[in-house]
């Protein structure tokens, strides 16, 4: 196995994430685990630092450098608070990723700038009561009804899908 030689951008991002995680996350991680909620102000700060737009290119307000930089940042954030690391990785990967890859230009314009800035937090609703590993068993369907899409189905275990709505300061 060979060590990867990091470039200057990757080292800077890793060090910034490490410093932020150790000073802002680690001291409060146990408190957030108990309350089940990561402080809104900290999530906002992560948006300002570019940590929530790491797979989104600059043209959409993101901070994309490359996937090594992104992985290094997630690793450092998770070392400070594993719940925050999970929130960050789900938001960036399966939250922003599909909009970036499969969204129409209108959907990208509507969602990516807010996602990249952390004003909205992304999630991914795959699992259903009867289908987890067996994704081919999904029953949820989107049906066009008089020009409107109706989505029928039940989802569970959706990380980042809060039981309460996000405060207006994050919208
Ligand atoms: C912390 C956490 C966060 C999650 N976040 C999300 C999320 O954000 N969005 C989302 O959609 N889902 C999420 N999930 C759900 C997760 O994706 C599912 O739990 C996972 O896909 C497994 O599905 P299941 O729970 O239905 O278990 P099952 O698929 O029923 O599996 C039960 C057991 O059977 C084993 N098994 C299953 N199929 C096979 C096979 N073919 N061969 C051998 N063994 C097998 C599994 O390894 C497991 O041990 C989350 C789960 C957790 C624990």
PDB file of C-alpha atoms and ligand atoms in Angstrom:
ATOM      1  CA  UNK A   1       0.000   0.000   0.000  1.00  0.00           C
ATOM      2  CA  UNK A   2       1.279   3.487  -0.865  1.00  0.00           C
ATOM      3  CA  UNK A   3       0.599   6.705   0.980  1.00  0.00           C
ATOM      4  CA  UNK A   4      -1.151   9.321  -1.144  1.00  0.00           C
ATOM      5  CA  UNK A   5       0.878  12.498  -1.411  1.00  0.00           C
ATOM      6  CA  UNK A   6      -1.568  15.293  -0.696  1.00  0.00           C
ATOM      7  CA  UNK A   7      -1.400  18.547  -2.628  1.00  0.00           C
ATOM      8  CA  UNK A   8      -1.560  21.956  -0.977  1.00  0.00           C
ATOM      9  CA  UNK A   9      -5.345  22.383  -1.419  1.00  0.00           C
ATOM     10  CA  UNK A  10      -6.041  18.980   0.096  1.00  0.00           C
ATOM     11  CA  UNK A  11      -3.763  19.666   3.074  1.00  0.00           C
ATOM     12  CA  UNK A  12      -5.357  23.078   3.668  1.00  0.00           C
ATOM     13  CA  UNK A  13      -8.883  21.626   3.607  1.00  0.00           C
ATOM     14  CA  UNK A  14      -7.908  18.759   5.913  1.00  0.00           C
ATOM     15  CA  UNK A  15      -6.279  21.157   8.395  1.00  0.00           C
ATOM     16  CA  UNK A  16      -9.222  23.583   8.307  1.00  0.00           C
ATOM     17  CA  UNK A  17     -11.697  20.725   8.924  1.00  0.00           C
ATOM     18  CA  UNK A  18      -9.526  19.315  11.719  1.00  0.00           C
ATOM     19  CA  UNK A  19      -9.237  22.674  13.452  1.00  0.00           C
ATOM     20  CA  UNK A  20     -12.992  23.310  13.159  1.00  0.00           C
ATOM     21  CA  UNK A  21     -13.891  19.793  14.332  1.00  0.00           C
ATOM     22  CA  UNK A  22     -11.636  19.848  17.353  1.00  0.00           C
ATOM     23  CA  UNK A  23     -12.606  23.336  18.507  1.00  0.00           C
ATOM     24  CA  UNK A  24     -16.335  23.487  17.600  1.00  0.00           C
ATOM     25  CA  UNK A  25     -17.576  19.894  17.420  1.00  0.00           C
ATOM     26  CA  UNK A  26     -15.652  17.629  19.790  1.00  0.00           C
ATOM     27  CA  UNK A  27     -16.508  19.550  22.986  1.00  0.00           C
ATOM     28  CA  UNK A  28     -20.255  19.312  22.223  1.00  0.00           C
ATOM     29  CA  UNK A  29     -20.575  15.968  20.448  1.00  0.00           C
ATOM     30  CA  UNK A  30     -21.853  14.063  23.510  1.00  0.00           C
ATOM     31  CA  UNK A  31     -24.460  16.766  24.192  1.00  0.00           C
ATOM     32  CA  UNK A  32     -25.780  16.530  20.579  1.00  0.00           C
ATOM     33  CA  UNK A  33     -25.861  12.735  20.738  1.00  0.00           C
ATOM     34  CA  UNK A  34     -28.133  13.001  23.786  1.00  0.00           C
ATOM     35  CA  UNK A  35     -30.411  15.722  22.426  1.00  0.00           C
ATOM     36  CA  UNK A  36     -30.542  14.193  18.930  1.00  0.00           C
ATOM     37  CA  UNK A  37     -29.934  17.555  17.269  1.00  0.00           C
ATOM     38  CA  UNK A  38     -26.744  19.233  15.999  1.00  0.00           C
ATOM     39  CA  UNK A  39     -26.700  22.926  16.857  1.00  0.00           C
ATOM     40  CA  UNK A  40     -28.180  24.989  13.969  1.00  0.00           C
ATOM     41  CA  UNK A  41     -25.455  27.638  14.342  1.00  0.00           C
ATOM     42  CA  UNK A  42     -22.765  25.005  13.822  1.00  0.00           C
ATOM     43  CA  UNK A  43     -24.476  23.677  10.692  1.00  0.00           C
ATOM     44  CA  UNK A  44     -24.651  27.245   9.396  1.00  0.00           C
ATOM     45  CA  UNK A  45     -20.936  27.695  10.137  1.00  0.00           C
ATOM     46  CA  UNK A  46     -20.167  24.504   8.199  1.00  0.00           C
ATOM     47  CA  UNK A  47     -22.035  25.968   5.225  1.00  0.00           C
ATOM     48  CA  UNK A  48     -19.989  29.157   5.434  1.00  0.00           C
ATOM     49  CA  UNK A  49     -16.755  27.139   5.520  1.00  0.00           C
ATOM     50  CA  UNK A  50     -17.755  25.315   2.323  1.00  0.00           C
ATOM     51  CA  UNK A  51     -18.064  21.945   4.068  1.00  0.00           C
ATOM     52  CA  UNK A  52     -21.596  21.397   2.774  1.00  0.00           C
ATOM     53  CA  UNK A  53     -20.841  22.068  -0.893  1.00  0.00           C
ATOM     54  CA  UNK A  54     -17.804  19.865  -1.361  1.00  0.00           C
ATOM     55  CA  UNK A  55     -19.056  17.928  -4.403  1.00  0.00           C
ATOM     56  CA  UNK A  56     -20.765  20.957  -5.982  1.00  0.00           C
ATOM     57  CA  UNK A  57     -18.743  23.012  -8.523  1.00  0.00           C
ATOM     58  CA  UNK A  58     -18.141  26.725  -8.031  1.00  0.00           C
ATOM     59  CA  UNK A  59     -20.700  27.716 -10.713  1.00  0.00           C
ATOM     60  CA  UNK A  60     -23.432  26.543  -8.297  1.00  0.00           C
ATOM     61  CA  UNK A  61     -21.789  28.184  -5.289  1.00  0.00           C
ATOM     62  CA  UNK A  62     -20.025  24.985  -4.221  1.00  0.00           C
ATOM     63  CA  UNK A  63     -16.478  24.397  -2.988  1.00  0.00           C
ATOM     64  CA  UNK A  64     -15.552  21.321  -5.065  1.00  0.00           C
ATOM     65  CA  UNK A  65     -11.830  20.598  -5.226  1.00  0.00           C
ATOM     66  CA  UNK A  66     -11.744  16.814  -5.632  1.00  0.00           C
ATOM     67  CA  UNK A  67     -12.986  13.685  -3.881  1.00  0.00           C
ATOM     68  CA  UNK A  68      -9.755  13.208  -1.908  1.00  0.00           C
ATOM     69  CA  UNK A  69     -10.244  16.643  -0.320  1.00  0.00           C
ATOM     70  CA  UNK A  70     -13.875  15.779   0.401  1.00  0.00           C
ATOM     71  CA  UNK A  71     -12.939  12.431   2.017  1.00  0.00           C
ATOM     72  CA  UNK A  72     -10.255  14.084   4.145  1.00  0.00           C
ATOM     73  CA  UNK A  73     -12.733  16.690   5.379  1.00  0.00           C
ATOM     74  CA  UNK A  74     -15.427  14.092   6.239  1.00  0.00           C
ATOM     75  CA  UNK A  75     -12.810  12.069   8.126  1.00  0.00           C
ATOM     76  CA  UNK A  76     -11.771  15.073  10.217  1.00  0.00           C
ATOM     77  CA  UNK A  77     -15.347  16.190  10.926  1.00  0.00           C
ATOM     78  CA  UNK A  78     -16.325  12.646  11.969  1.00  0.00           C
ATOM     79  CA  UNK A  79     -13.302  12.484  14.281  1.00  0.00           C
ATOM     80  CA  UNK A  80     -14.748  15.503  16.114  1.00  0.00           C
ATOM     81  CA  UNK A  81     -18.396  14.347  16.074  1.00  0.00           C
ATOM     82  CA  UNK A  82     -19.492  11.208  14.252  1.00  0.00           C
ATOM     83  CA  UNK A  83     -23.118  12.391  13.931  1.00  0.00           C
ATOM     84  CA  UNK A  84     -21.949  15.605  12.251  1.00  0.00           C
ATOM     85  CA  UNK A  85     -19.702  13.552   9.964  1.00  0.00           C
ATOM     86  CA  UNK A  86     -22.718  11.438   8.958  1.00  0.00           C
ATOM     87  CA  UNK A  87     -24.872  14.526   8.399  1.00  0.00           C
ATOM     88  CA  UNK A  88     -22.132  16.069   6.248  1.00  0.00           C
ATOM     89  CA  UNK A  89     -21.426  12.978   4.161  1.00  0.00           C
ATOM     90  CA  UNK A  90     -25.108  12.172   3.512  1.00  0.00           C
ATOM     91  CA  UNK A  91     -25.807  15.795   2.584  1.00  0.00           C
ATOM     92  CA  UNK A  92     -22.860  16.024   0.176  1.00  0.00           C
ATOM     93  CA  UNK A  93     -23.033  12.575  -1.406  1.00  0.00           C
ATOM     94  CA  UNK A  94     -26.601  11.293  -1.715  1.00  0.00           C
ATOM     95  CA  UNK A  95     -28.123  14.744  -1.049  1.00  0.00           C
ATOM     96  CA  UNK A  96     -26.260  17.002  -3.525  1.00  0.00           C
ATOM     97  CA  UNK A  97     -24.909  14.235  -5.769  1.00  0.00           C
ATOM     98  CA  UNK A  98     -28.118  13.078  -7.503  1.00  0.00           C
ATOM     99  CA  UNK A  99     -29.290  16.665  -8.160  1.00  0.00           C
ATOM    100  CA  UNK A 100     -25.914  17.431  -9.697  1.00  0.00           C
ATOM    101  CA  UNK A 101     -25.828  14.271 -11.784  1.00  0.00           C
ATOM    102  CA  UNK A 102     -29.459  13.715 -12.729  1.00  0.00           C
ATOM    103  CA  UNK A 103     -31.276  17.018 -12.058  1.00  0.00           C
ATOM    104  CA  UNK A 104     -32.717  19.117 -14.861  1.00  0.00           C
ATOM    105  CA  UNK A 105     -31.118  22.573 -15.276  1.00  0.00           C
ATOM    106  CA  UNK A 106     -34.196  24.025 -13.507  1.00  0.00           C
ATOM    107  CA  UNK A 107     -33.830  21.632 -10.557  1.00  0.00           C
ATOM    108  CA  UNK A 108     -30.111  22.337 -10.335  1.00  0.00           C
ATOM    109  CA  UNK A 109     -30.746  26.084 -10.315  1.00  0.00           C
ATOM    110  CA  UNK A 110     -33.489  25.696  -7.717  1.00  0.00           C
ATOM    111  CA  UNK A 111     -31.569  23.453  -5.305  1.00  0.00           C
ATOM    112  CA  UNK A 112     -27.803  23.441  -5.717  1.00  0.00           C
ATOM    113  CA  UNK A 113     -26.940  26.968  -4.495  1.00  0.00           C
ATOM    114  CA  UNK A 114     -28.952  26.490  -1.287  1.00  0.00           C
ATOM    115  CA  UNK A 115     -27.631  22.963  -0.768  1.00  0.00           C
ATOM    116  CA  UNK A 116     -24.021  24.025  -1.353  1.00  0.00           C
ATOM    117  CA  UNK A 117     -24.342  26.863   1.145  1.00  0.00           C
ATOM    118  CA  UNK A 118     -26.009  24.640   3.750  1.00  0.00           C
ATOM    119  CA  UNK A 119     -29.226  26.685   3.717  1.00  0.00           C
ATOM    120  CA  UNK A 120     -31.051  23.424   3.065  1.00  0.00           C
ATOM    121  CA  UNK A 121     -29.828  19.989   4.093  1.00  0.00           C
ATOM    122  CA  UNK A 122     -30.062  17.058   1.699  1.00  0.00           C
ATOM    123  CA  UNK A 123     -31.227  13.535   2.426  1.00  0.00           C
ATOM    124  CA  UNK A 124     -31.935  10.307   0.540  1.00  0.00           C
ATOM    125  CA  UNK A 125     -35.129   8.289   1.024  1.00  0.00           C
ATOM    126  CA  UNK A 126     -34.462   4.778  -0.236  1.00  0.00           C
ATOM    127  CA  UNK A 127     -35.387   2.373   2.579  1.00  0.00           C
ATOM    128  CA  UNK A 128     -38.990   1.210   3.003  1.00  0.00           C
ATOM    129  CA  UNK A 129     -40.497  -1.043   5.676  1.00  0.00           C
ATOM    130  CA  UNK A 130     -40.250  -4.068   3.334  1.00  0.00           C
ATOM    131  CA  UNK A 131     -37.125  -3.061   1.381  1.00  0.00           C
ATOM    132  CA  UNK A 132     -33.660  -2.200   2.653  1.00  0.00           C
ATOM    133  CA  UNK A 133     -30.854  -4.238   1.098  1.00  0.00           C
ATOM    134  CA  UNK A 134     -33.389  -5.503  -1.419  1.00  0.00           C
ATOM    135  CA  UNK A 135     -33.829  -2.248  -3.312  1.00  0.00           C
ATOM    136  CA  UNK A 136     -35.677  -4.045  -6.131  1.00  0.00           C
ATOM    137  CA  UNK A 137     -38.576  -4.488  -3.672  1.00  0.00           C
ATOM    138  CA  UNK A 138     -39.296  -0.759  -3.488  1.00  0.00           C
ATOM    139  CA  UNK A 139     -43.020  -0.024  -3.766  1.00  0.00           C
ATOM    140  CA  UNK A 140     -43.110   3.771  -3.766  1.00  0.00           C
ATOM    141  CA  UNK A 141     -44.314   5.126  -7.091  1.00  0.00           C
ATOM    142  CA  UNK A 142     -44.585   8.579  -8.632  1.00  0.00           C
ATOM    143  CA  UNK A 143     -47.796   8.845 -10.651  1.00  0.00           C
ATOM    144  CA  UNK A 144     -48.749  11.740 -12.936  1.00  0.00           C
ATOM    145  CA  UNK A 145     -52.254  12.809 -11.969  1.00  0.00           C
ATOM    146  CA  UNK A 146     -53.823  15.712 -13.890  1.00  0.00           C
ATOM    147  CA  UNK A 147     -50.408  17.231 -14.549  1.00  0.00           C
ATOM    148  CA  UNK A 148     -49.227  16.837 -10.920  1.00  0.00           C
ATOM    149  CA  UNK A 149     -46.830  14.213  -9.619  1.00  0.00           C
ATOM    150  CA  UNK A 150     -48.259  12.234  -6.712  1.00  0.00           C
ATOM    151  CA  UNK A 151     -45.766  10.165  -4.740  1.00  0.00           C
ATOM    152  CA  UNK A 152     -47.279   7.216  -2.890  1.00  0.00           C
ATOM    153  CA  UNK A 153     -45.335   5.088  -0.450  1.00  0.00           C
ATOM    154  CA  UNK A 154     -43.719   4.838   2.984  1.00  0.00           C
ATOM    155  CA  UNK A 155     -40.065   5.488   3.785  1.00  0.00           C
ATOM    156  CA  UNK A 156     -38.039   4.915   6.947  1.00  0.00           C
ATOM    157  CA  UNK A 157     -34.562   5.455   8.411  1.00  0.00           C
ATOM    158  CA  UNK A 158     -34.054   8.650   6.391  1.00  0.00           C
ATOM    159  CA  UNK A 159     -30.996  10.335   7.885  1.00  0.00           C
ATOM    160  CA  UNK A 160     -31.094  14.169   7.857  1.00  0.00           C
ATOM    161  CA  UNK A 161     -34.886  14.125   7.432  1.00  0.00           C
ATOM    162  CA  UNK A 162     -35.723  15.923  10.626  1.00  0.00           C
ATOM    163  CA  UNK A 163     -38.817  15.386  12.732  1.00  0.00           C
ATOM    164  CA  UNK A 164     -39.015  19.146  13.020  1.00  0.00           C
ATOM    165  CA  UNK A 165     -38.669  21.706  10.265  1.00  0.00           C
ATOM    166  CA  UNK A 166     -35.423  23.571   9.754  1.00  0.00           C
ATOM    167  CA  UNK A 167     -35.341  27.029  11.281  1.00  0.00           C
ATOM    168  CA  UNK A 168     -35.905  29.908   8.874  1.00  0.00           C
ATOM    169  CA  UNK A 169     -32.292  31.009   9.405  1.00  0.00           C
ATOM    170  CA  UNK A 170     -31.196  27.834   7.602  1.00  0.00           C
ATOM    171  CA  UNK A 171     -33.670  28.043   4.768  1.00  0.00           C
TER     172      UNK A 171
HETATM  173  C1  LIG B   1     -27.794   4.774  11.021  1.00  0.00           C
HETATM  174  C2  LIG B   1     -28.584   4.443   9.786  1.00  0.00           C
HETATM  175  C3  LIG B   1     -28.842   5.438   8.860  1.00  0.00           C
HETATM  176  C4  LIG B   1     -29.580   5.153   7.717  1.00  0.00           C
HETATM  177  N1  LIG B   1     -29.836   6.154   6.835  1.00  0.00           N
HETATM  178  C5  LIG B   1     -30.584   5.906   5.755  1.00  0.00           C
HETATM  179  C6  LIG B   1     -30.908   6.933   4.827  1.00  0.00           C
HETATM  180  O1  LIG B   1     -30.495   8.087   4.985  1.00  0.00           O
HETATM  181  N2  LIG B   1     -31.694   6.666   3.770  1.00  0.00           N
HETATM  182  C7  LIG B   1     -32.183   5.404   3.555  1.00  0.00           C
HETATM  183  O2  LIG B   1     -32.883   5.238   2.585  1.00  0.00           O
HETATM  184  N3  LIG B   1     -31.890   4.391   4.407  1.00  0.00           N
HETATM  185  C8  LIG B   1     -31.108   4.618   5.494  1.00  0.00           C
HETATM  186  N4  LIG B   1     -30.818   3.593   6.377  1.00  0.00           N
HETATM  187  C9  LIG B   1     -31.362   2.286   6.134  1.00  0.00           C
HETATM  188  C10 LIG B   1     -30.343   1.326   5.570  1.00  0.00           C
HETATM  189  O3  LIG B   1     -29.976   1.665   4.261  1.00  0.00           O
HETATM  190  C11 LIG B   1     -30.983  -0.046   5.672  1.00  0.00           C
HETATM  191  O4  LIG B   1     -31.115  -0.342   7.047  1.00  0.00           O
HETATM  192  C12 LIG B   1     -30.156  -1.078   4.972  1.00  0.00           C
HETATM  193  O5  LIG B   1     -30.273  -0.928   3.576  1.00  0.00           O
HETATM  194  C13 LIG B   1     -30.561  -2.491   5.389  1.00  0.00           C
HETATM  195  O6  LIG B   1     -31.907  -2.690   5.175  1.00  0.00           O
HETATM  196  P1  LIG B   1     -32.865  -3.337   6.294  1.00  0.00           P
HETATM  197  O7  LIG B   1     -32.680  -2.579   7.576  1.00  0.00           O
HETATM  198  O8  LIG B   1     -34.226  -3.446   5.704  1.00  0.00           O
HETATM  199  O9  LIG B   1     -32.260  -4.767   6.570  1.00  0.00           O
HETATM  200  P2  LIG B   1     -32.396  -6.070   5.641  1.00  0.00           P
HETATM  201  O10 LIG B   1     -32.166  -5.693   4.212  1.00  0.00           O
HETATM  202  O11 LIG B   1     -33.690  -6.753   5.967  1.00  0.00           O
HETATM  203  O12 LIG B   1     -31.184  -6.913   6.169  1.00  0.00           O
HETATM  204  C14 LIG B   1     -31.244  -7.614   7.421  1.00  0.00           C
HETATM  205  C15 LIG B   1     -30.038  -8.544   7.529  1.00  0.00           C
HETATM  206  O13 LIG B   1     -30.010  -9.486   6.444  1.00  0.00           O
HETATM  207  C16 LIG B   1     -28.771  -9.406   5.752  1.00  0.00           C
HETATM  208  N5  LIG B   1     -29.021  -9.558   4.314  1.00  0.00           N
HETATM  209  C17 LIG B   1     -29.881  -8.850   3.545  1.00  0.00           C
HETATM  210  N6  LIG B   1     -29.861  -9.276   2.265  1.00  0.00           N
HETATM  211  C18 LIG B   1     -28.965 -10.287   2.238  1.00  0.00           C
HETATM  212  C19 LIG B   1     -28.497 -11.151   1.202  1.00  0.00           C
HETATM  213  N7  LIG B   1     -28.968 -11.050  -0.053  1.00  0.00           N
HETATM  214  N8  LIG B   1     -27.560 -12.070   1.515  1.00  0.00           N
HETATM  215  C20 LIG B   1     -27.079 -12.178   2.778  1.00  0.00           C
HETATM  216  N9  LIG B   1     -27.487 -11.387   3.814  1.00  0.00           N
HETATM  217  C21 LIG B   1     -28.406 -10.475   3.534  1.00  0.00           C
HETATM  218  C22 LIG B   1     -28.234  -8.011   6.042  1.00  0.00           C
HETATM  219  O14 LIG B   1     -26.798  -7.978   5.942  1.00  0.00           O
HETATM  220  C23 LIG B   1     -28.698  -7.804   7.487  1.00  0.00           C
HETATM  221  O15 LIG B   1     -27.829  -8.409   8.391  1.00  0.00           O
HETATM  222  C24 LIG B   1     -30.064   3.852   7.503  1.00  0.00           C
HETATM  223  C25 LIG B   1     -29.772   2.846   8.434  1.00  0.00           C
HETATM  224  C26 LIG B   1     -29.049   3.136   9.554  1.00  0.00           C
HETATM  225  C27 LIG B   1     -28.755   2.021  10.526  1.00  0.00           C
END
